[in-house]
Coordinates of C-alpha atoms and ligand atoms in Angstrom, one line a residue:
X119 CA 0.0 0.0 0.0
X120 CA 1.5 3.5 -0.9
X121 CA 1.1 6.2 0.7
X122 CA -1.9 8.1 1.2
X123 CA -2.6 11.9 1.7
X124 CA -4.7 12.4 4.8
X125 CA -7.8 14.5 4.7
X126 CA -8.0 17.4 6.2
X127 CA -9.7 16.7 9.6
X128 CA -11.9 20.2 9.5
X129 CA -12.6 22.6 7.0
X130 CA -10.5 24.8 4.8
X131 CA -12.1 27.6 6.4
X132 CA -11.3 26.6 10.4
X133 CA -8.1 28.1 11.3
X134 CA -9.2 31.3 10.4
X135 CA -8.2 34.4 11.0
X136 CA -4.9 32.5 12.1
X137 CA -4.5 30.5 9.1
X138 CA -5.8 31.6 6.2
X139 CA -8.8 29.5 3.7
X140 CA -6.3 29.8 0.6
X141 CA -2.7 29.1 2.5
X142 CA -4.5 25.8 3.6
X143 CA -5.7 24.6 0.3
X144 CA -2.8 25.3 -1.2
X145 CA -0.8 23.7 1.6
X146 CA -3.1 20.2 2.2
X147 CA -3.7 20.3 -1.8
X148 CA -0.6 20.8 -3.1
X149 CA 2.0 21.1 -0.8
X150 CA 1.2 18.2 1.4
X151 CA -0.1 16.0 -1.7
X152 CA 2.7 16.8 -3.5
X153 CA 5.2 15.5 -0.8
X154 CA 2.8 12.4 -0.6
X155 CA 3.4 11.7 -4.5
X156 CA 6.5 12.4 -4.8
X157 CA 7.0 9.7 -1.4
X158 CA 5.5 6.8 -3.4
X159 CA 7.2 7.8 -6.9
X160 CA 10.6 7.6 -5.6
X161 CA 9.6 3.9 -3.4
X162 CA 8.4 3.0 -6.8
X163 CA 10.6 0.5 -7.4
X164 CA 11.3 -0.6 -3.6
X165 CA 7.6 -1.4 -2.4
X166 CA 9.1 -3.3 0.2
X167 CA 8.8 0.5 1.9
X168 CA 5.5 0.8 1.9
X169 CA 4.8 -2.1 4.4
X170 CA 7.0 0.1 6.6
X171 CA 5.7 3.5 9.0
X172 CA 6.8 6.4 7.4
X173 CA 8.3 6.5 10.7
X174 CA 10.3 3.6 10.7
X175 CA 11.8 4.7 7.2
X176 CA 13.0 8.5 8.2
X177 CA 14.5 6.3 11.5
X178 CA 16.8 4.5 9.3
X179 CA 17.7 6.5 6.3
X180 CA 20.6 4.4 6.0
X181 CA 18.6 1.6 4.6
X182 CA 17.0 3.4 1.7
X183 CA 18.6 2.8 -1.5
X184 CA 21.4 5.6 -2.2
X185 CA 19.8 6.9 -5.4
X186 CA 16.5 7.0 -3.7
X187 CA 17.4 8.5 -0.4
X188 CA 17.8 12.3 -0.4
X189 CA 14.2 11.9 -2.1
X190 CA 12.6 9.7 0.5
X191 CA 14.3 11.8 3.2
X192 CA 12.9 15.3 1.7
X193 CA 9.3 13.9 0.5
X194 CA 9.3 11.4 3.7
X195 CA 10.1 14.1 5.6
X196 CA 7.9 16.7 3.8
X197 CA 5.1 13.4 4.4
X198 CA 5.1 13.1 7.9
X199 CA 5.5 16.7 9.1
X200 CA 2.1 17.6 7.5
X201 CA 0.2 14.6 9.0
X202 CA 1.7 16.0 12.5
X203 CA 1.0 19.5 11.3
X204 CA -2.9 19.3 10.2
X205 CA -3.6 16.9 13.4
X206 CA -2.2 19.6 16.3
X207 CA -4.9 22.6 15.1
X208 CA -8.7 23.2 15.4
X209 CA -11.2 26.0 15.6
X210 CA -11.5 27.4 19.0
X211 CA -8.1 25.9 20.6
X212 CA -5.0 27.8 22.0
X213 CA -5.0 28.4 25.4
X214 CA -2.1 26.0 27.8
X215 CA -1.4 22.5 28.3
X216 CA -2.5 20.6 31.6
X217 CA -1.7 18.0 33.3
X218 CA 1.4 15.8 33.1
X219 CA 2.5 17.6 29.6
X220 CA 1.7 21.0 31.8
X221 CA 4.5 19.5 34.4
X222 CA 6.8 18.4 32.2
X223 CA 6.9 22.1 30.2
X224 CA 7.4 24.0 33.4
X225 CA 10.1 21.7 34.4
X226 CA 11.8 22.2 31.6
X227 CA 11.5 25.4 30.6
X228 CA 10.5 27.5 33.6
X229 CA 6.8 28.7 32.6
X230 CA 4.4 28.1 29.6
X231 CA 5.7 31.5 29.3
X232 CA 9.1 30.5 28.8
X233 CA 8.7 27.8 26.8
X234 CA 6.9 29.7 24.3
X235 CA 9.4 32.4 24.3
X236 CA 11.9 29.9 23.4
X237 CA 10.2 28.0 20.9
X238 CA 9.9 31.4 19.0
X239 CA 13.8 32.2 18.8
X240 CA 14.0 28.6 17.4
X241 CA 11.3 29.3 15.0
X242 CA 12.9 32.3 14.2
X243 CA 16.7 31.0 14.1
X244 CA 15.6 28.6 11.3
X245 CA 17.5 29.9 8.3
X246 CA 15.5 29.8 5.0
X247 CA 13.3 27.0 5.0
X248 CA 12.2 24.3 7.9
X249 CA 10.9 23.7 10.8
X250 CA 11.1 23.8 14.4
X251 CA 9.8 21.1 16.9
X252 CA 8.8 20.4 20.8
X253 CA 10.0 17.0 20.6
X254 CA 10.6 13.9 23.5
X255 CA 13.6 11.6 23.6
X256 CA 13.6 8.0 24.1
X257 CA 13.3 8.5 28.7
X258 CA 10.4 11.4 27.4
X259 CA 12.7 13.9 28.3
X260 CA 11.2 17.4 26.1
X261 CA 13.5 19.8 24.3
X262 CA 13.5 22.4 21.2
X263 CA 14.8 21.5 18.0
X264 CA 15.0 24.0 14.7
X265 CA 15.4 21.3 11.7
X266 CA 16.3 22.6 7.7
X267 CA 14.1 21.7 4.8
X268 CA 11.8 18.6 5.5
X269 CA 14.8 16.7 7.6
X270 CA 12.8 15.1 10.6
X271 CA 13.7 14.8 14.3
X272 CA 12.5 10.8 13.7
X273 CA 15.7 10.6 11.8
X274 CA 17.6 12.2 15.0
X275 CA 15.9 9.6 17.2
X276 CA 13.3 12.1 18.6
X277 CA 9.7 12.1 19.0
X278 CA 7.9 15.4 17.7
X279 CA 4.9 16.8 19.8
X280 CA 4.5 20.1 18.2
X281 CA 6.1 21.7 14.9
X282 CA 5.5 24.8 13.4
X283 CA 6.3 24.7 10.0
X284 CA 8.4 28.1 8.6
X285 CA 8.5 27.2 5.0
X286 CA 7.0 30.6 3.4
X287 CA 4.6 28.5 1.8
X288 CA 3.2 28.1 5.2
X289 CA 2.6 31.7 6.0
X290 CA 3.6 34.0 3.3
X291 CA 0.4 34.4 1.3
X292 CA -1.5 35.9 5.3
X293 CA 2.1 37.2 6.7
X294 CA 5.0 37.7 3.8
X295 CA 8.2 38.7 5.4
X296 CA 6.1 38.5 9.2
X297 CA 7.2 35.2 10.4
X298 CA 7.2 36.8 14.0
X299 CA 3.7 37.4 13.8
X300 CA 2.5 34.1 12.4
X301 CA 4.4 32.3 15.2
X302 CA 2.7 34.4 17.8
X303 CA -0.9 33.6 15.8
X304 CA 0.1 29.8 15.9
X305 CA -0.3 29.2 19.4
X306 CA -4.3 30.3 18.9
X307 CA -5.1 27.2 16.8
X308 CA -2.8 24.4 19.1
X309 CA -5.3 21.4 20.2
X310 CA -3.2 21.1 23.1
X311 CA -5.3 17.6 23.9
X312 CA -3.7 16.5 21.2
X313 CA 0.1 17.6 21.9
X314 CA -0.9 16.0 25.5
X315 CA -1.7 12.4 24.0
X316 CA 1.5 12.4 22.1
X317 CA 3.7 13.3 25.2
X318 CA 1.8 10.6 27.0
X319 CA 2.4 7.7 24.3
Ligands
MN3_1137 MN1 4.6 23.0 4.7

């Protein structure tokens, strides 16, 4: 079974004013669908990959064909990113984690406060295109992490939570040059249930 491009789990229309109608349909139907295409094109002729999580396969890079690699690592990346990307957001969100995640933020990073503050200079400090990531290690320990282009944190051994995605394509049709501002917007649309489930797996 190839790959297949999620749906989007709410309308074009939800993340709005954050997140613009057209940014989304031209990020889930092109973007995101590209990425997806592109995926199963290049494991074309190695469908012994498909059986595999996408997970599994930006894990161990190593064992992707050489002249297939850099293409499963930027479209697997480019893959996965989305699916975590459209599944952290819904209308009327925002607001702070509880419970155990909650614990674990303060912890590490002081406040809510602080850890947003932080996240931002990493989203900021990505040069050019990428993204940057709340992600957990193997003993669920949480840190920042600003990755280039679509490489992934699975492939550094980490588990992402939460990723904002600083590609232009992701903001620049709303925001242009204002990548400051969209990262401040993001935190209105974070289903932090969700980010709390993947801490807790
Ligand atoms: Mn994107």
């Amino acid at each position: 079974m190839a790959f297949e491009l999620p749906k989007l789990p709410y309308d074009y229309n939800a993340l709005e004013p954050y997140m613009d109608t057209k940014t989304m349909e031209v990020h889930h139907d092109k973007h995101h669908a590209g990425y997806t295409k592109k995926l199963n094109a290049a494991l074309e002729n190695n469908p012994e990959f498909y059986e595999k999580s996408i997970v599994e396969i930006l894990g161990d890079l190593d064992a992707i064909p050489e002249n297939i690699r850099t293409a499963v690592r930027n479209n697997g990346g480019g893959y996965y990113h989305h699916n975590i990307w459209w599944e952290q957001f819904g209308s009327d969100k925002g607001g702070e984690p509880a419970g155990e995640l909650s614990k674990a933020i303060n912890s590490t990073f002081g406040s809510f406060e602080a850890f947003r503050e932080q996240f931002k200079i990493t989203a900021l400090g990505v040069f050019g295109s990428g993204w940057a990531w709340l992600v957990k290690d193997k003993n669920g320990k949480l840190s920042l992490l600003g990755t280039p282009n679509q490489d992934s944190p699975a492939t550094l051994g980490f588990e992402p939570l939460l990723g904002i995605d600083v590609w232009e394509h992701s903001y620049y049709l709303k925001y242009q040059n204002r990548r400051n501002e969209f990262i401040d917007n993001f935190w209105e649309v974070i289903d932090w249930d969700v980010i709390a489930a993947r801490f807790a797996k």
